XYZ file of C-alpha atoms in Angstrom:
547
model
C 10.686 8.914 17.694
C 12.574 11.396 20.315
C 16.257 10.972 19.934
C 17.383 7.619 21.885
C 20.285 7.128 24.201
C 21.940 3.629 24.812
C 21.466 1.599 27.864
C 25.717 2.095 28.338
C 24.950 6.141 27.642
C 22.265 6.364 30.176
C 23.732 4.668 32.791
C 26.754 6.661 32.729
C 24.759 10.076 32.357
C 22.617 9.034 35.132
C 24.935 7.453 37.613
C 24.047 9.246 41.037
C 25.118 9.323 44.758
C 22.289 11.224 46.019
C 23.380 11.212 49.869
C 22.933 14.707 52.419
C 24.841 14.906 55.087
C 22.108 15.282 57.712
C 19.061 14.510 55.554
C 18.448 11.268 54.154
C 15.471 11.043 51.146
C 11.671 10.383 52.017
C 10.634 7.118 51.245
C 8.762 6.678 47.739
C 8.810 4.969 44.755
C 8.192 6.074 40.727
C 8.619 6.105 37.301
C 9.930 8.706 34.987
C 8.556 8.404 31.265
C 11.221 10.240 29.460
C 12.420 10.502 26.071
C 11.499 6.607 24.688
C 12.736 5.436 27.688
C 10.864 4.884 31.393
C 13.099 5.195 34.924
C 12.347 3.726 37.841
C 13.245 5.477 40.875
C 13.285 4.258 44.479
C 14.097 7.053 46.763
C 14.540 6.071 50.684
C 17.529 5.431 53.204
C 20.109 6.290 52.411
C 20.539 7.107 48.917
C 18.549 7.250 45.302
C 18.694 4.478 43.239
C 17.747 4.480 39.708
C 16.979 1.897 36.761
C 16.638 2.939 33.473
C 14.864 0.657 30.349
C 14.497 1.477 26.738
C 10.414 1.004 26.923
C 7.567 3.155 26.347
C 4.558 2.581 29.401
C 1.034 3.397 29.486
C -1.211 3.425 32.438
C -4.876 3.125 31.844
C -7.442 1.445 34.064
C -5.362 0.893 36.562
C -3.107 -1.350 34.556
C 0.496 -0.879 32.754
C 0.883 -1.467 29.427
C 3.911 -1.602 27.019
C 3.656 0.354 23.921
C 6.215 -0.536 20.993
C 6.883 -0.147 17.402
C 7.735 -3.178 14.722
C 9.115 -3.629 11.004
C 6.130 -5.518 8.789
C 8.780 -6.013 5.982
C 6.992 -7.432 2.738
C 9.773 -6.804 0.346
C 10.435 -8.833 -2.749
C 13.542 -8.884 -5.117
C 12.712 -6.453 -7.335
C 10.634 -4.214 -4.440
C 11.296 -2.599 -1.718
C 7.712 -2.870 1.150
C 8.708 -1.857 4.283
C 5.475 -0.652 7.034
C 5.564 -0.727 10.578
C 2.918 -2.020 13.237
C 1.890 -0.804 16.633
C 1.386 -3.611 19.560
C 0.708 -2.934 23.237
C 1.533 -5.213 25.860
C 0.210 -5.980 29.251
C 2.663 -5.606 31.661
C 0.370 -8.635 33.932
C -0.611 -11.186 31.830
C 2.001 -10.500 29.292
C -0.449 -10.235 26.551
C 0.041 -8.368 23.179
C -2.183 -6.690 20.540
C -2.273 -5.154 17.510
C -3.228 -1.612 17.763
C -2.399 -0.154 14.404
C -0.988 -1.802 10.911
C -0.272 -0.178 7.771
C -3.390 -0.378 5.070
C -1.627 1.540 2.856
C 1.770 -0.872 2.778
C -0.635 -3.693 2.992
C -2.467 -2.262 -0.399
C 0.749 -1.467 -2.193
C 2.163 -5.009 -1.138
C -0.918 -6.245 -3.237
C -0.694 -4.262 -6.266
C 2.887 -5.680 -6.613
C 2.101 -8.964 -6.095
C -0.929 -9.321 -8.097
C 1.178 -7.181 -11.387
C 4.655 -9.346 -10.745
C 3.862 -13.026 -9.943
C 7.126 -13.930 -10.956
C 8.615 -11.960 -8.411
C 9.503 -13.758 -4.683
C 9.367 -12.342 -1.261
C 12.590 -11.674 0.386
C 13.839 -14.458 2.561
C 15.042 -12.468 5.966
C 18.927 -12.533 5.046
C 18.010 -11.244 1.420
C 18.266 -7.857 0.038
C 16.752 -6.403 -2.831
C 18.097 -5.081 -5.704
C 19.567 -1.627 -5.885
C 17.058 -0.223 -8.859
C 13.737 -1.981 -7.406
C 10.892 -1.572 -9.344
C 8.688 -0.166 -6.284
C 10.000 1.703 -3.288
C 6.909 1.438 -0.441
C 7.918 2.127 3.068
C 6.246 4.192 5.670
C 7.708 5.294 8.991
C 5.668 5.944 12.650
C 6.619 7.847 15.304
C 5.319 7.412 18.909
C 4.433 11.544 20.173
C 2.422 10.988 23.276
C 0.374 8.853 25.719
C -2.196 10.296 27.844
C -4.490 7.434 29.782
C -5.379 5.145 26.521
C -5.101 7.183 23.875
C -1.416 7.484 21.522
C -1.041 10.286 19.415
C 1.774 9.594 16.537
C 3.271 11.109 13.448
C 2.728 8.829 10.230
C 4.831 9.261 7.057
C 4.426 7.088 4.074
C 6.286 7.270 0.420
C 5.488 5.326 -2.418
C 7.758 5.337 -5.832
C 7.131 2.977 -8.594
C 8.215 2.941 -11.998
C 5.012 3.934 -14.466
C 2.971 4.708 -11.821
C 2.296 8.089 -10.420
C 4.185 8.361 -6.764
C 2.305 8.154 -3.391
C 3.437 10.784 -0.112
C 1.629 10.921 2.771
C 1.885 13.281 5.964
C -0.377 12.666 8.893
C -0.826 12.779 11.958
C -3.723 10.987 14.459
C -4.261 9.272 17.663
C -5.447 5.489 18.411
C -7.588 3.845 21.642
C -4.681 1.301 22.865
C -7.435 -0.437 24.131
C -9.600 -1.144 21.011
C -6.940 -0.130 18.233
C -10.009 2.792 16.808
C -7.976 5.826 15.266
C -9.978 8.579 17.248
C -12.217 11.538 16.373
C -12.297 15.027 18.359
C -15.896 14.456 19.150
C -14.990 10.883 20.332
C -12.373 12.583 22.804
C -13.743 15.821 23.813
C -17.032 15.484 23.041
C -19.414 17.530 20.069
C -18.189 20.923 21.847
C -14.806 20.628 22.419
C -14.448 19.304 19.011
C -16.030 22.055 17.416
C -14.125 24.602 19.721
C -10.952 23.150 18.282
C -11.848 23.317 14.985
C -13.139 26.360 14.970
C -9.799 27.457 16.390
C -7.595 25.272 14.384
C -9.470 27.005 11.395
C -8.407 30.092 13.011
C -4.690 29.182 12.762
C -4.290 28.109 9.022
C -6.331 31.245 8.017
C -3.993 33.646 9.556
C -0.954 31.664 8.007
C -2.935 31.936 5.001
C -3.049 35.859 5.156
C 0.550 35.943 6.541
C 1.519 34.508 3.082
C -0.793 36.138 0.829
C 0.544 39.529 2.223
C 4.180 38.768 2.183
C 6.432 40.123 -0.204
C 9.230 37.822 -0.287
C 10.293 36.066 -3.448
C 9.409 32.690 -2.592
C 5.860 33.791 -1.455
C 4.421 32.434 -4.958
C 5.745 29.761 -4.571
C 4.211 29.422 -0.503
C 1.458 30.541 -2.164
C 0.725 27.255 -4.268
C 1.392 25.092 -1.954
C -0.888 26.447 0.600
C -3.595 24.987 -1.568
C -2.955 21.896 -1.072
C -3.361 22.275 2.857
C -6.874 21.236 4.508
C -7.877 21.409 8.215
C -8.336 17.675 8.959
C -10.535 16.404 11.955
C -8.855 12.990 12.266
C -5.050 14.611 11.743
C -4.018 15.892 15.176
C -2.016 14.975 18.354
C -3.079 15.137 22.272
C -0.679 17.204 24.013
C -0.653 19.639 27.064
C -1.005 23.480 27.495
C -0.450 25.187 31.006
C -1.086 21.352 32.423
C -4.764 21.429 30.314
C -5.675 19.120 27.247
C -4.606 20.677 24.192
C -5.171 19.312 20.688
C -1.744 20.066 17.737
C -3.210 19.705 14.676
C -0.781 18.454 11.360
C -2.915 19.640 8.435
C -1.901 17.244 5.512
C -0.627 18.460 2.112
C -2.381 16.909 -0.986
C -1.087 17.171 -4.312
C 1.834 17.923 -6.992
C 3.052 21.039 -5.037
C 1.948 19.795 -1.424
C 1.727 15.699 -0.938
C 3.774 14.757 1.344
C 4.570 17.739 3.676
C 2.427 18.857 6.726
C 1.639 21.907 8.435
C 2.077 21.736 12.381
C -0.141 24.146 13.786
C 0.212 25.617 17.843
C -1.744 23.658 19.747
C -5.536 24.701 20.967
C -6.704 24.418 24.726
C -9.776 21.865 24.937
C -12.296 21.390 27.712
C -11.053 18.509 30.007
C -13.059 15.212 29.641
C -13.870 13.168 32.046
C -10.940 10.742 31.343
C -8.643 13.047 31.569
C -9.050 13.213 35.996
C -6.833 9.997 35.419
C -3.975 11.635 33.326
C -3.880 14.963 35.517
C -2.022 12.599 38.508
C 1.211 11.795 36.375
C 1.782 15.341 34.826
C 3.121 18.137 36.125
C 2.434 21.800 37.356
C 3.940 24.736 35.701
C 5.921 26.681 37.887
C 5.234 30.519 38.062
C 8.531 31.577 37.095
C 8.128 29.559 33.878
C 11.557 27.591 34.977
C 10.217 24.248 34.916
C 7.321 21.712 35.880
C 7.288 19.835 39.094
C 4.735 17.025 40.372
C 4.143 16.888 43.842
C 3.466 13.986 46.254
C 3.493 12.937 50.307
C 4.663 16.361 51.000
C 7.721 16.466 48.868
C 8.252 17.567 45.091
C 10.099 16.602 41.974
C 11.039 19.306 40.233
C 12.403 19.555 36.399
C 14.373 21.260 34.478
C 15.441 21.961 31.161
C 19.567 22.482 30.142
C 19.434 23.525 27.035
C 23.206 23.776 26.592
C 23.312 19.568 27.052
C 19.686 18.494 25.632
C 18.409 17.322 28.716
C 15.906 17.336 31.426
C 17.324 17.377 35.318
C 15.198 15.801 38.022
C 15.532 17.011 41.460
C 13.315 15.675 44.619
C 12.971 17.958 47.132
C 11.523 17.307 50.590
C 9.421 20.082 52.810
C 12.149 21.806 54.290
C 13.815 21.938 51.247
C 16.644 19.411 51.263
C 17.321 18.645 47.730
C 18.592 14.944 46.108
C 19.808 15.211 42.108
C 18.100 12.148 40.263
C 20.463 13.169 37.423
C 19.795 14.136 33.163
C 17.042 12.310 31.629
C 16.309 12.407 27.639
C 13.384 15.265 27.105
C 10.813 15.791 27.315
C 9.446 13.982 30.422
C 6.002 12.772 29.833
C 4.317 11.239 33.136
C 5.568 10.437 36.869
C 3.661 7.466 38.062
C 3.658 7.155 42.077
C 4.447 3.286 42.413
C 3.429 3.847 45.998
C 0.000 4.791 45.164
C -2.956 2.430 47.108
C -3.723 1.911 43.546
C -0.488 0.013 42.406
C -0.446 -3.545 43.888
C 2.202 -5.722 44.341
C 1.307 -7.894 41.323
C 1.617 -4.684 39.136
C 5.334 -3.820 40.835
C 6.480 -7.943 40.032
C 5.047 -7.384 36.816
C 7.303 -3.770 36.175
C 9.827 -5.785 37.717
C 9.668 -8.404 34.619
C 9.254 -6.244 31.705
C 12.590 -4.274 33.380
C 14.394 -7.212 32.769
C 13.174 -8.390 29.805
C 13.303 -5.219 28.284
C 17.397 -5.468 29.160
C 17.708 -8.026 26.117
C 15.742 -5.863 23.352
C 19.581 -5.585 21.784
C 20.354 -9.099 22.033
C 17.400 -10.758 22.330
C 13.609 -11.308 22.154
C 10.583 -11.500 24.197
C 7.827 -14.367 23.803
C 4.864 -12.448 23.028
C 1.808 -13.837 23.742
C -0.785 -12.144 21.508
C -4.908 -11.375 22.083
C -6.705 -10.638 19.103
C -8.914 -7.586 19.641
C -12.464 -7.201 19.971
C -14.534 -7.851 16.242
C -15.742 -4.266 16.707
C -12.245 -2.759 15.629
C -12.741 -1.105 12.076
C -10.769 -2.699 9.250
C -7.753 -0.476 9.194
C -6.674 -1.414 13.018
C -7.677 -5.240 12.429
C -4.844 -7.899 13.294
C -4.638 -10.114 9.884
C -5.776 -13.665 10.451
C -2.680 -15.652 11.036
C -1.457 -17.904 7.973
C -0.117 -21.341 8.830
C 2.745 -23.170 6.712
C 2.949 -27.326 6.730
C 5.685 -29.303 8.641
C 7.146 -30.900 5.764
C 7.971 -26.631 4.382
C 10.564 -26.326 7.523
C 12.242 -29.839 7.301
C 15.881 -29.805 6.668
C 18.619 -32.031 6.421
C 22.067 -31.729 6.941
C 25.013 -33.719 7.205
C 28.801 -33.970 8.036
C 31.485 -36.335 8.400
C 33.372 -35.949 11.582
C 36.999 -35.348 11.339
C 40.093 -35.416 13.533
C 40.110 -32.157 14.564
C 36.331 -32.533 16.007
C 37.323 -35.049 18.609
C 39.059 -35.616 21.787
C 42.132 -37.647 22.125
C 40.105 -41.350 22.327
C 38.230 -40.431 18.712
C 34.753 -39.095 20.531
C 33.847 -36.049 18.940
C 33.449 -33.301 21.357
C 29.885 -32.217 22.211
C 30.347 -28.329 21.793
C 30.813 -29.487 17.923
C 27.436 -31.680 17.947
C 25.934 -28.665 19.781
C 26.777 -26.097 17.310
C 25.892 -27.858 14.343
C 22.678 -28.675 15.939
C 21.547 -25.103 17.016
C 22.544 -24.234 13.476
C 20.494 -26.915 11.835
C 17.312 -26.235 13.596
C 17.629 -22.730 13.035
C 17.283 -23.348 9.018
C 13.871 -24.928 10.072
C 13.102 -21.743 11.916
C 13.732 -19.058 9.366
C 11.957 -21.346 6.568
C 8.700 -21.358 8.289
C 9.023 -18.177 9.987
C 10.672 -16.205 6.979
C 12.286 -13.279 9.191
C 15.356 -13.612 11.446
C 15.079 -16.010 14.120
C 17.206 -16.116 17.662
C 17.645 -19.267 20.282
C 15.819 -18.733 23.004
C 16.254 -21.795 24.450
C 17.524 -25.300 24.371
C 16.052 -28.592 26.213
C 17.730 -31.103 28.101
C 20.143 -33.143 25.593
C 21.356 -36.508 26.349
C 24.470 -37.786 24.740
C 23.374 -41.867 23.969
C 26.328 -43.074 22.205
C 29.723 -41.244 21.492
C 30.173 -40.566 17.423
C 33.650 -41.142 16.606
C 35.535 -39.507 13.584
C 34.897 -41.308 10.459
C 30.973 -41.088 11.508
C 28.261 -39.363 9.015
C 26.565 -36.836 11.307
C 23.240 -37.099 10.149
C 20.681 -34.154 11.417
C 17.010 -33.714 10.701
C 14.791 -30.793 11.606
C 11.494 -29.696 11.461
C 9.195 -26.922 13.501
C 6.939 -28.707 15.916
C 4.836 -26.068 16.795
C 4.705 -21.968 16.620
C 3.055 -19.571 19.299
C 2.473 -16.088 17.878
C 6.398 -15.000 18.027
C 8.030 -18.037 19.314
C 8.836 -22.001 17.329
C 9.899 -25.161 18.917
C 12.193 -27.059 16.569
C 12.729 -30.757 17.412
C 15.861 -32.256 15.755
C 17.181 -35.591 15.565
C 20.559 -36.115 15.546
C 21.974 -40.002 14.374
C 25.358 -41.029 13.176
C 25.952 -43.217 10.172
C 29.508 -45.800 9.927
C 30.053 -44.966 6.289
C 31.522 -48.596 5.998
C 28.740 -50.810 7.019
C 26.395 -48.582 6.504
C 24.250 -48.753 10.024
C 22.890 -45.726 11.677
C 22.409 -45.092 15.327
C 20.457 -42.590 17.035
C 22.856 -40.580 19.214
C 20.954 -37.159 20.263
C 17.449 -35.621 20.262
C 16.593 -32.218 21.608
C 13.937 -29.415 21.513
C 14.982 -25.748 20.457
C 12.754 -22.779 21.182
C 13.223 -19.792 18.632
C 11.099 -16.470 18.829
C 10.937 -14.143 15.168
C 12.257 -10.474 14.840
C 12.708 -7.501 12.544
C 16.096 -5.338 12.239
C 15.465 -3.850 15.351
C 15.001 -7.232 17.590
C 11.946 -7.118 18.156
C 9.931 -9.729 17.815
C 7.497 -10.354 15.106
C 4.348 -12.810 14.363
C 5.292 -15.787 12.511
C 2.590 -18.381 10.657
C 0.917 -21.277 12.685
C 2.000 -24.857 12.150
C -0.456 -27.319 10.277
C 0.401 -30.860 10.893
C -0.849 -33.251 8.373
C 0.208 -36.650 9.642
C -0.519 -38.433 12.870
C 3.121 -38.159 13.721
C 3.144 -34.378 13.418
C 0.193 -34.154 15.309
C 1.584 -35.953 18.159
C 4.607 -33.648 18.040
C 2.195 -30.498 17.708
C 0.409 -31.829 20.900
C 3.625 -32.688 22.968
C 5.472 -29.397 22.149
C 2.233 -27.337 23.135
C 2.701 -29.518 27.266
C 6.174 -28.298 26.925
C 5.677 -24.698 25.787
C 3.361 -24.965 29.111
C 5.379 -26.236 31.411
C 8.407 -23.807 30.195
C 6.176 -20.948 30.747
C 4.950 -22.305 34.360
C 9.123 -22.801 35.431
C 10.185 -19.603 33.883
C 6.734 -17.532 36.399
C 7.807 -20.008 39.133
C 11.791 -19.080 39.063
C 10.429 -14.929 38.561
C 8.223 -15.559 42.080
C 10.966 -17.105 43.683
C 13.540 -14.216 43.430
């Protein structure tokens, strides 16, 4: 993905005090798609003011959607199986999807399994061992959106011992909407795809001859490798030439002198299809001098340009007479300006920017609830989510115990709550990672009530177990009681509900297995955590309303 910038590094590149002295800025509203990153500037009396968030948007259908990349880690300890998965998110109803996971990862991931049953997955503080036996991992990198459609680059390595290694170079572009990876007829229709065939064809052939004729001593060698090479009609990338659709194709090496490597060719120009009326409204216009791109709206223009001595893109708006107002540096290239003041931008769509802005502020520290809609049946099998497993109650319960000592209590002998707090969080997060198996983070915590003080001398007694499990999220209850190790009676002194949500190494979160109760008693739990998971979710779009 492009090179990315902190939150801390942005802010200070893009701090701004955009004021003229006898012009003030027209009043609008947008967003910059830059980099991996989306700004959102509101320009008006008297100043600029600009918020920046690490997410990637698409618009389509009138809708936003967040686009974003996760580990699928399937490691064991003597392998290393590392993929990654592609989910979009409505920005409305907060929904996600699977759009893309990794066959291949998923295929390797069985042919260790099913060759070393004696072998254990990872659990998510594990690492494996330094001379694994198979080393799987794949890596995808988000190029472009334009309307529905993401193009990305896809590189996969595969290195096991007594087994013939596996590289892979590709590149291709999916339909957010129904996770299909998409043809050039599919796109452009049976003409345009031929044109850019035709013309991609054109390309590799005069590379080809370039090589052939060259007399350079490592033109053998270019030579052999350019065998290897094959046009591909699913291997390609939607980009933009002169503000028209354009089509990059990556032709894919194959074999011992080529696997792994790719050839990026210059893009092709493509007849515009119909969909494409909707993209032409966030990019830009070419200016004649070849300085730069601008976009232009209600009579005033943004205007961009490229420092190549610091890596960046500047934004300026400039009104009709000319008055210009920095925006600042943004991370190249920029993608897309979406008007937010468009007819066609409601303000349900502006609360709901609103909320993934601020979400999107904890992606370091940490995780969203993602509430996930299984796509259509139609989807072939490569872009199909995997039915969810579920795990039993009884495989997250954990005990744990302490007895209280002086230094946990207050002056009169009652042990402080912060102590009974801590252990708890930490308790019911050993519940979490066992049935989730990744990392896990504290979302929240319900109401506790302190019945009784525990003095010191008191067994701390603490029993957890996962109640229920959304897609990403867990609610752990845990029962806290404390035991007088002399008479031997135990009272129940605290009970509370904590809500955990899954993620990979790069916090975000991940699915995790459904809960299957077995007894009455864990069904009654299943049924009263799913009212509270409700009513959380109803408080939490009540307090976001009332700001």
């Amino acid at each position: 993905m492009p090179r990315r910038l902190s939150i801390l590094a942005l802010v200070a590149l893009l701090a701004v005090a955009c004021r003229a002295a006898d012009r003030q800025p027209a009043s609008m509203q947008f967003l910059v798609v830059a980099g991996d990153s989306t700004f959102w500037v509101h320009s008006g009396p008297p100043r600029v003011q600009l918020r920046g968030s690490p997410i990637q948007l698409a618009y389509y259908g009138g809708r936003f959607y967040e686009v974003y990349v996760v580990d699928d880690d399937r490691s064991y300890t003597n392998a290393v199986i590392v993929g990654q998965a592609v989910y979009r998110r409505d920005l409305i109803s907060n929904d996600s999807a699977l759009v893309f996971t990794d066959t291949a990862i998923a295929k390797w991931d069985q042919w260790y399994g099913e060759n070393h049953p004696d072998d254990r997955p990872l659990l998510p503080d594990e690492e494996s061992s330094d001379d694994p036996v198979l080393e799987a991992t794949s890596e995808l990198d988000l190029v472009s959106q334009y309307g529905p459609y993401l193009s990305y680059a896809y590189r996969g390595d595969a290195d096991a011992v007594m087994r013939r290694g596996w590289h892979m170079n590709r590149r291709g572009v999916l339909d957010l909407r129904t996770g299909r990876q998409m043809t050039l007829a599919a796109l452009f229709g049976s003409p345009g795809a031929t044109m850019a065939m035709r013309q991609g064809a054109m390309l590799l052939a005069r590379l080809e001859d370039s090589v052939r004729a060259s007399r350079d001593r490592r033109a053998p060698r270019a030579r052999r490798a350019l065998r290897g090479f094959r046009l591909d009609s699913t291997s390609f990338t939607i980009t933009t030439v002169g503000g028209a659709p354009a089509v990059a194709f990556g032709v894919p090496g194959r074999g011992r002198h080529s696997g792994g490597r790719i050839l990026a060719l210059p893009p092709v120009r493509v007849p515009a299809p119909p969909w494409w009326r909707e993209v032409q409204r966030s990019l830009p216009t070419p200016v004649r001098s070849g300085a730069g791109d601008e976009w232009r709206h209600r009579g005033a223009r943004l205007a961009a340009r490229y420092d190549r001595a610091r890596d960046v893109m500047t934004l300026s708006l400039v009104d009709s007479l000319g008055h210009r107002w920095s925006l600042g540096a943004f991370p190249p290239p920029v993608h897309h300006i979406f008007w937010l003041d468009a007819p066609d931008v409601d303000s349900t769509a502006l609360r709901a920017l609103d909320r993934a802005f601020d979400d999107a502020a904890l992606y370091s520290d940490d995780a969203r609830t993602a509430m996930i809609d299984p796509l259509p049946s139609s989807i072939p099998a490569e872009a199909t989510p995997v039915d969810r497993p579920s795990r039993p109650v009884r495989e997250s319960q954990h005990e744990t115990s302490e007895i209280m000592m002086p230094h946990h209590a207050n002056a009169m002998g009652h042990v402080f709550g912060g102590v009974i707090l801590s252990m708890l969080d930490r308790t019911a997060a050993v519940s979490a990672i066992r049935h989730a198996r990744q990392q896990c983070v504290t979302v929240s915590v319900d109401r506790v009530d302190f019945r009784e003080p525990i003095h010191v001398g008191d067994l701390v007694v603490m029993r957890s177990s996962v109640n229920y499990a959304g897609r990403t999220s867990m609610e752990v209850g845990v029962r806290v009681e404390a035991e007088n190790l002399l008479n031997g009676v135990r009272r129940h002194t605290n009970s509370c509900y904590v809500t955990f949500v899954a993620i990979d190494r790069n916090g975000r979160p991940v699915t995790v297995p459904a809960v299957h109760p077995e007894t009455d008693t864990e069904r009654r739990r299943y049924t009263a955590a799913q009212e509270r998971r409700r009513r959380r979710l109803e408080e939490r779009e009540a307090e976001r309303r009332g700001r």
